[in-house]
Short mmCIF file of C-alpha atoms and ligand atoms in Angstrom, two decimals:
data_model
loop_
_atom_site.label_atom_id
_atom_site.label_comp_id
_atom_site.label_asym_id
_atom_site.label_seq_id
_atom_site.Cartn_x
_atom_site.Cartn_y
_atom_site.Cartn_z
CA MET A 248 24.63 -6.25 25.07
CA LYS A 249 21.68 -6.42 22.67
CA PRO A 250 20.98 -3.19 20.77
CA GLU A 251 17.93 -1.33 22.05
CA ILE A 252 15.15 -0.71 19.57
CA ILE A 253 11.63 0.69 19.57
CA ILE A 254 8.75 -1.15 17.90
CA THR A 255 6.26 1.46 16.73
CA GLY A 256 3.14 -0.61 16.01
CA LYS A 257 1.44 -3.93 16.70
CA GLY A 258 2.58 -5.81 13.62
CA HIS A 259 3.21 -9.33 12.38
CA ALA A 260 3.37 -11.56 15.49
CA GLY A 261 6.21 -13.87 14.34
CA THR A 262 8.38 -10.90 13.40
CA GLN A 263 7.73 -9.20 16.71
CA ALA A 264 8.62 -12.38 18.60
CA THR A 265 11.98 -12.63 16.78
CA LEU A 266 12.67 -8.94 17.38
CA GLN A 267 12.02 -9.52 21.10
CA GLU A 268 14.55 -12.36 21.13
CA GLU A 269 17.33 -10.59 19.26
CA PHE A 270 17.04 -7.03 20.51
CA THR A 271 16.04 -5.22 23.67
CA CYS A 272 12.64 -4.01 22.50
CA HIS A 273 10.47 -1.18 23.76
CA ARG A 274 6.90 -1.21 22.51
CA LEU A 275 5.84 2.34 21.79
CA PHE A 276 2.34 1.35 20.70
CA GLU A 277 1.58 -0.02 24.17
CA ALA A 278 2.69 3.12 26.03
CA ALA A 279 -0.14 5.21 27.47
CA ASP A 280 2.20 8.20 27.91
CA LYS A 281 4.19 8.32 24.66
CA ASN A 282 6.28 11.36 25.66
CA GLY A 283 7.18 9.77 28.99
CA PHE A 284 8.06 6.53 27.15
CA LEU A 285 10.37 8.41 24.78
CA ARG A 286 12.00 10.34 27.65
CA GLU A 287 12.65 7.08 29.48
CA HIS A 288 13.95 4.87 26.63
CA GLY A 289 14.82 7.40 23.89
CA PRO A 290 18.40 8.18 24.98
CA ARG A 291 19.54 4.54 24.53
CA VAL A 292 17.58 3.53 21.44
CA ARG A 293 19.62 2.81 18.29
CA GLY A 294 16.95 1.35 16.02
CA LEU A 295 13.29 1.75 15.10
CA ALA A 296 11.27 -1.17 13.75
CA THR A 297 8.30 0.52 12.12
CA PHE A 298 4.94 -1.14 11.53
CA GLY A 299 1.89 0.57 10.10
CA PRO A 300 1.00 4.15 9.28
CA MET A 301 2.29 5.95 12.41
CA PRO A 302 4.21 9.03 11.17
CA VAL A 303 7.95 8.94 11.84
CA ASP A 304 9.18 12.54 11.58
CA GLY A 305 12.11 14.72 12.63
CA LYS A 306 10.54 15.39 16.02
CA LEU A 307 10.44 11.69 16.84
CA MET A 308 13.96 11.23 15.46
CA ASP A 309 15.20 14.07 17.69
CA SER A 310 13.81 12.32 20.75
CA LEU A 311 16.11 9.39 19.88
CA PRO A 312 19.59 10.99 19.75
CA LYS A 313 21.39 7.65 19.17
CA LEU A 314 19.05 6.50 16.39
CA GLU A 315 21.00 4.86 13.54
CA ILE A 316 18.42 2.91 11.56
CA ILE A 317 14.69 2.83 10.80
CA ALA A 318 13.71 -0.62 9.48
CA ASN A 319 10.23 -0.58 8.00
CA PHE A 320 7.94 -3.59 7.66
CA GLY A 321 6.56 -2.92 4.18
CA VAL A 322 7.78 -1.58 0.87
CA GLY A 323 6.01 1.78 1.23
CA VAL A 324 7.91 4.25 3.39
CA ASP A 325 5.51 7.19 3.02
CA ALA A 326 4.91 7.33 6.80
CA ILE A 327 8.62 8.05 7.32
CA ASN A 328 9.99 11.52 6.61
CA LEU A 329 12.94 10.51 4.44
CA ASP A 330 14.42 14.02 4.24
CA ASP A 331 14.44 14.25 8.02
CA ALA A 332 16.19 10.86 8.20
CA LYS A 333 18.73 11.82 5.53
CA LYS A 334 19.58 15.11 7.29
CA ARG A 335 20.29 13.20 10.49
CA GLY A 336 22.31 10.47 8.77
CA ILE A 337 19.76 7.81 9.74
CA ILE A 338 19.50 4.74 7.49
CA VAL A 339 16.00 3.77 6.30
CA THR A 340 15.25 0.26 5.00
CA ASN A 341 12.08 -1.34 3.60
CA THR A 342 10.93 -4.77 2.39
CA PRO A 343 10.69 -4.69 -1.42
CA ASP A 344 10.33 -7.61 -3.86
CA VAL A 345 9.26 -10.28 -1.36
CA LEU A 346 5.68 -8.98 -1.61
CA ASN A 347 5.46 -8.29 -5.37
CA GLU A 348 3.63 -11.46 -6.39
CA CYS A 349 1.24 -11.40 -3.46
CA VAL A 350 0.25 -7.76 -3.96
CA ALA A 351 -0.15 -8.41 -7.69
CA ASP A 352 -2.49 -11.32 -6.87
CA THR A 353 -4.60 -8.97 -4.76
CA ALA A 354 -4.59 -6.35 -7.52
CA ILE A 355 -5.93 -8.86 -10.05
CA ALA A 356 -8.47 -10.12 -7.52
CA LEU A 357 -9.71 -6.54 -7.18
CA VAL A 358 -9.98 -6.14 -10.96
CA LEU A 359 -11.93 -9.40 -11.18
CA CYS A 360 -14.18 -8.53 -8.26
CA THR A 361 -14.82 -4.99 -9.47
CA LEU A 362 -15.61 -5.75 -13.12
CA ARG A 363 -17.39 -9.05 -12.48
CA LYS A 364 -19.07 -7.84 -9.25
CA LEU A 365 -18.23 -11.18 -7.65
CA PRO A 366 -18.59 -10.10 -3.98
CA GLN A 367 -21.91 -8.43 -4.79
CA SER A 368 -23.15 -11.54 -6.58
CA GLU A 369 -22.20 -13.68 -3.59
CA ALA A 370 -24.03 -11.33 -1.24
CA TYR A 371 -27.06 -11.65 -3.58
CA LEU A 372 -27.02 -15.43 -3.23
CA ARG A 373 -26.51 -15.35 0.55
CA ALA A 374 -29.44 -12.95 0.88
CA GLY A 375 -31.62 -15.65 -0.70
CA ASN A 376 -32.28 -13.63 -3.86
CA TRP A 377 -31.26 -16.17 -6.51
CA ALA A 378 -34.34 -18.38 -6.34
CA GLY A 379 -36.75 -15.45 -5.81
CA LYS A 380 -35.40 -12.74 -8.10
CA GLY A 381 -33.57 -14.83 -10.71
CA PRO A 382 -30.01 -14.70 -12.02
CA TYR A 383 -27.63 -11.98 -10.92
CA PRO A 384 -27.35 -9.13 -13.49
CA LEU A 385 -24.62 -9.45 -16.14
CA ALA A 386 -21.24 -7.93 -15.34
CA THR A 387 -18.19 -6.83 -17.41
CA SER A 388 -15.44 -9.02 -18.95
CA LEU A 389 -11.71 -8.45 -18.45
CA GLY A 390 -10.59 -10.00 -21.76
CA GLY A 391 -9.78 -7.42 -24.45
CA LYS A 392 -9.89 -4.52 -21.97
CA THR A 393 -6.94 -2.21 -21.40
CA LEU A 394 -5.31 -2.01 -17.99
CA GLY A 395 -3.58 1.34 -17.50
CA ILE A 396 -0.91 1.01 -14.84
CA LEU A 397 -0.12 4.22 -13.01
CA GLY A 398 3.29 3.47 -11.52
CA LEU A 399 4.93 0.61 -13.39
CA GLY A 400 7.46 -0.57 -10.81
CA ARG A 401 8.20 -4.09 -9.68
CA ILE A 402 4.66 -4.67 -8.40
CA GLY A 403 3.18 -3.02 -11.50
CA GLU A 404 5.13 -5.41 -13.73
CA ALA A 405 3.89 -8.42 -11.76
CA ILE A 406 0.33 -7.10 -12.21
CA ALA A 407 0.92 -6.60 -15.95
CA ARG A 408 2.07 -10.22 -16.41
CA ARG A 409 -1.06 -11.53 -14.72
CA ALA A 410 -3.40 -9.17 -16.58
CA MET A 411 -1.93 -10.25 -19.93
CA ALA A 412 -2.56 -13.89 -19.04
CA MET A 413 -6.20 -12.88 -18.62
CA GLY A 414 -6.32 -11.35 -22.09
CA MET A 415 -5.95 -7.72 -21.07
CA LYS A 416 -3.82 -5.13 -22.89
CA ILE A 417 -1.35 -3.05 -20.89
CA ARG A 418 -0.31 0.61 -20.99
CA TYR A 419 1.36 2.69 -18.31
CA HIS A 420 2.47 6.04 -17.04
CA ASN A 421 5.54 6.70 -14.89
CA ARG A 422 7.40 9.95 -14.34
CA ARG A 423 10.08 8.51 -16.62
CA LYS A 424 9.44 6.24 -19.60
CA LYS A 425 10.83 2.75 -19.05
CA ASP A 426 12.48 0.30 -21.38
CA VAL A 427 9.45 -1.99 -21.61
CA VAL A 428 7.19 -3.23 -24.40
CA TYR A 429 4.05 -1.60 -23.03
CA PRO A 430 2.80 1.65 -24.63
CA TYR A 431 3.58 4.77 -22.56
CA ASP A 432 1.24 7.67 -21.84
CA ALA A 433 2.83 10.99 -20.93
CA ASP A 434 0.49 11.84 -18.04
CA PRO A 435 -2.18 10.25 -15.84
CA VAL A 436 -5.08 11.94 -17.69
CA THR A 437 -3.98 10.47 -21.04
CA LEU A 438 -3.48 7.07 -19.42
CA ALA A 439 -7.01 7.24 -17.97
CA LYS A 440 -8.42 8.21 -21.39
CA ASN A 441 -6.72 5.24 -23.02
CA SER A 442 -7.61 2.66 -20.36
CA ASP A 443 -10.66 0.64 -19.34
CA VAL A 444 -9.25 0.00 -15.88
CA LEU A 445 -6.85 2.42 -14.20
CA MET A 446 -4.60 0.53 -11.78
CA VAL A 447 -2.96 2.78 -9.19
CA VAL A 448 0.40 1.37 -8.01
CA THR A 449 2.48 4.50 -7.30
CA PRO A 450 4.27 5.08 -4.01
CA GLY A 451 2.38 7.25 -1.49
CA GLY A 452 3.69 10.50 -0.01
CA PRO A 453 3.50 14.19 -0.92
CA GLU A 454 4.59 13.72 -4.56
CA THR A 455 1.57 11.59 -5.42
CA GLN A 456 -0.98 13.15 -3.05
CA ASN A 457 -4.37 13.31 -4.85
CA LEU A 458 -2.70 12.46 -8.19
CA VAL A 459 -5.98 10.81 -9.16
CA GLY A 460 -8.58 13.55 -8.76
CA ALA A 461 -11.48 14.95 -10.78
CA LYS A 462 -9.43 15.44 -13.97
CA VAL A 463 -8.23 11.85 -14.12
CA LEU A 464 -11.63 10.46 -13.14
CA ASP A 465 -13.32 12.62 -15.81
CA ALA A 466 -10.87 11.23 -18.37
CA LEU A 467 -11.85 7.74 -17.22
CA GLY A 468 -15.57 8.43 -17.48
CA PRO A 469 -18.74 6.48 -16.62
CA LYS A 470 -17.83 3.21 -18.40
CA LYS A 471 -14.40 2.69 -16.88
CA TYR A 472 -12.99 1.53 -13.56
CA VAL A 473 -10.31 2.51 -11.08
CA VAL A 474 -8.43 0.13 -8.78
CA ASN A 475 -6.13 1.31 -5.98
CA ILE A 476 -3.58 -1.04 -4.47
CA ALA A 477 -1.09 1.72 -3.60
CA ARG A 478 -1.99 4.25 -0.91
CA GLY A 479 -5.28 5.97 -0.13
CA SER A 480 -3.52 9.32 -0.40
CA VAL A 481 -2.95 8.88 -4.15
CA ILE A 482 -6.69 9.22 -4.88
CA ASP A 483 -8.75 12.24 -3.84
CA GLU A 484 -11.10 10.11 -1.74
CA PRO A 485 -14.07 12.53 -1.30
CA VAL A 486 -14.04 13.18 -5.06
CA LEU A 487 -13.93 9.45 -5.85
CA LEU A 488 -16.81 8.82 -3.44
CA ARG A 489 -18.91 11.48 -5.16
CA TYR A 490 -18.04 10.13 -8.63
CA LEU A 491 -19.08 6.63 -7.54
CA GLN A 492 -22.33 7.91 -6.00
CA GLU A 493 -23.13 9.82 -9.21
CA ASN A 494 -22.02 6.94 -11.50
CA ARG A 495 -19.46 9.21 -13.15
CA VAL A 496 -17.07 6.23 -13.10
CA ALA A 497 -18.29 2.65 -13.54
CA GLY A 498 -16.73 1.30 -10.38
CA ALA A 499 -13.78 1.18 -8.02
CA GLY A 500 -11.78 -1.57 -6.35
CA LEU A 501 -9.99 -0.26 -3.27
CA ASP A 502 -7.50 -2.00 -1.02
CA VAL A 503 -6.29 1.24 0.56
CA PHE A 504 -7.92 4.30 2.10
CA ALA A 505 -6.91 7.80 3.14
CA ASP A 506 -7.31 7.31 6.91
CA GLU A 507 -6.93 3.59 7.59
CA PRO A 508 -8.50 1.73 9.25
CA ARG A 509 -11.30 4.29 9.15
CA VAL A 510 -13.28 4.08 5.89
CA PRO A 511 -16.02 6.66 5.25
CA PRO A 512 -19.27 4.67 5.79
CA GLU A 513 -20.79 6.18 2.63
CA PHE A 514 -18.56 3.71 0.73
CA PHE A 515 -20.40 0.77 2.34
CA LYS A 516 -23.62 1.73 0.57
CA LEU A 517 -22.11 1.63 -2.92
CA ASP A 518 -22.93 -1.27 -5.23
CA ASN A 519 -20.20 -0.16 -7.66
CA ALA A 520 -17.28 -0.43 -5.23
CA VAL A 521 -15.35 -3.43 -3.91
CA LEU A 522 -13.55 -2.70 -0.66
CA PHE A 523 -10.67 -4.69 0.84
CA PRO A 524 -9.16 -3.90 4.28
CA HIS A 525 -5.56 -3.36 3.01
CA VAL A 526 -4.84 -7.05 2.43
CA GLY A 527 -2.43 -6.57 -0.51
CA SER A 528 0.44 -8.47 1.10
CA ALA A 529 -1.57 -10.17 3.82
CA THR A 530 -0.63 -13.84 3.58
CA VAL A 531 1.24 -15.93 6.13
CA GLU A 532 4.07 -16.56 3.67
CA THR A 533 4.52 -12.99 2.46
CA ARG A 534 4.24 -11.34 5.85
CA LYS A 535 6.88 -13.77 7.17
CA ALA A 536 9.18 -12.91 4.26
CA MET A 537 8.66 -9.18 4.88
CA GLY A 538 9.44 -9.59 8.57
CA ASP A 539 12.52 -11.71 7.85
CA LEU A 540 13.86 -8.97 5.59
CA GLN A 541 13.11 -6.23 8.12
CA ILE A 542 14.97 -8.20 10.81
CA GLU A 543 17.83 -9.05 8.44
CA ASN A 544 18.37 -5.34 7.81
CA LEU A 545 18.59 -4.68 11.56
CA ARG A 546 20.94 -7.65 12.08
CA LEU A 547 23.21 -6.58 9.23
CA HIS A 548 23.36 -3.01 10.47
CA PHE A 549 24.09 -3.88 14.08
CA SER A 550 26.81 -6.33 13.04
CA GLY A 551 28.54 -3.54 11.13
CA LYS A 552 27.52 -4.75 7.65
CA THR A 553 25.70 -3.04 4.80
CA VAL A 554 21.93 -3.39 5.00
CA ALA A 555 20.17 -5.37 2.24
CA THR A 556 17.42 -2.98 1.12
CA ARG A 557 18.29 0.63 1.84
CA VAL A 558 15.96 3.48 0.86
CA VAL A 559 17.99 6.33 2.46
C1 8YV B 660 1.42 -3.82 4.35
C2 8YV B 660 2.14 -2.25 2.48
O1 8YV B 660 0.04 -3.77 4.48
O2 8YV B 660 4.33 -2.94 1.97
C3 8YV B 660 3.54 -2.01 2.06
O3 8YV B 660 3.89 -0.85 1.80
O4 8YV B 660 1.33 -1.41 2.41
C4 8YV B 660 1.69 -3.59 2.92
O5 8YV B 660 2.43 -4.61 2.38
C5 8YV B 660 1.97 -2.98 5.41
O6 8YV B 660 3.33 -2.81 5.32
C6 8YV B 660 1.63 -3.57 6.78
O7 8YV B 660 2.03 -2.74 7.78
#
């Protein structure tokens, strides 16, 4: 008998196909009547394969009395209530490390695009402006600038290595100082003061909610930039929007938003923002590796072994 699991969202196609082969899968995201779906399948379900931002809380867990494991596709587990899982003895796994390099590539691409205004310059050419209006206005160099990393974890370190290769200096802030060569700032405001580009790489969730708000953006000021590759919740989005509109920061590069996939349309009008649709880890290779690890955790658990990447 294959273990019964629920798939919460429409995720990576290859991963979902393998899940379908190896487990008896119920697709919650396709159910018109979610409560009816949970009443029908909930009593037999032993695993959840989570995809995307759908909240997984105690109420959902209680509708699955046999739930043993929540295997998330992604390193960030902020959509899952970890305390609720812990209290119920439910294992939570994620997909760390396999996406570090890819997300770091995207982070550097955002820094390049934001400081050099590369997407805007391309739009200028495509609009036929080059011949008529002349060269695109000068932008800002990366070399010699300081990248302040807010949240120097495994992805942050991969970003730091790339930024140094581009001639940038690195500093960071974490809750705890790490044993690394980069200078440490005791709080996000000081880091912002000391940086030309603030790179947000913290986990999401209640502990980092609106960590980057008016105070941090004021410390950054009108000549400096912010890049967010973490979660939209870490930046106070309405405040950032206002600061960009009023040129109180020089620019922002954003891969993540507070209410994805909905992005406030006021952002689309900004010339000083570069906006990516959460593509940090979005390559064929990396998404396959993430899916393989998610599935491996489910396989290990259901064959009575220890999971590979346990969060709770
Ligand atoms: C993915 C991510 O976009 O790993 C994460 O936490 O945010 C991304 O890699 C996401 O997991 C896709 O659902």
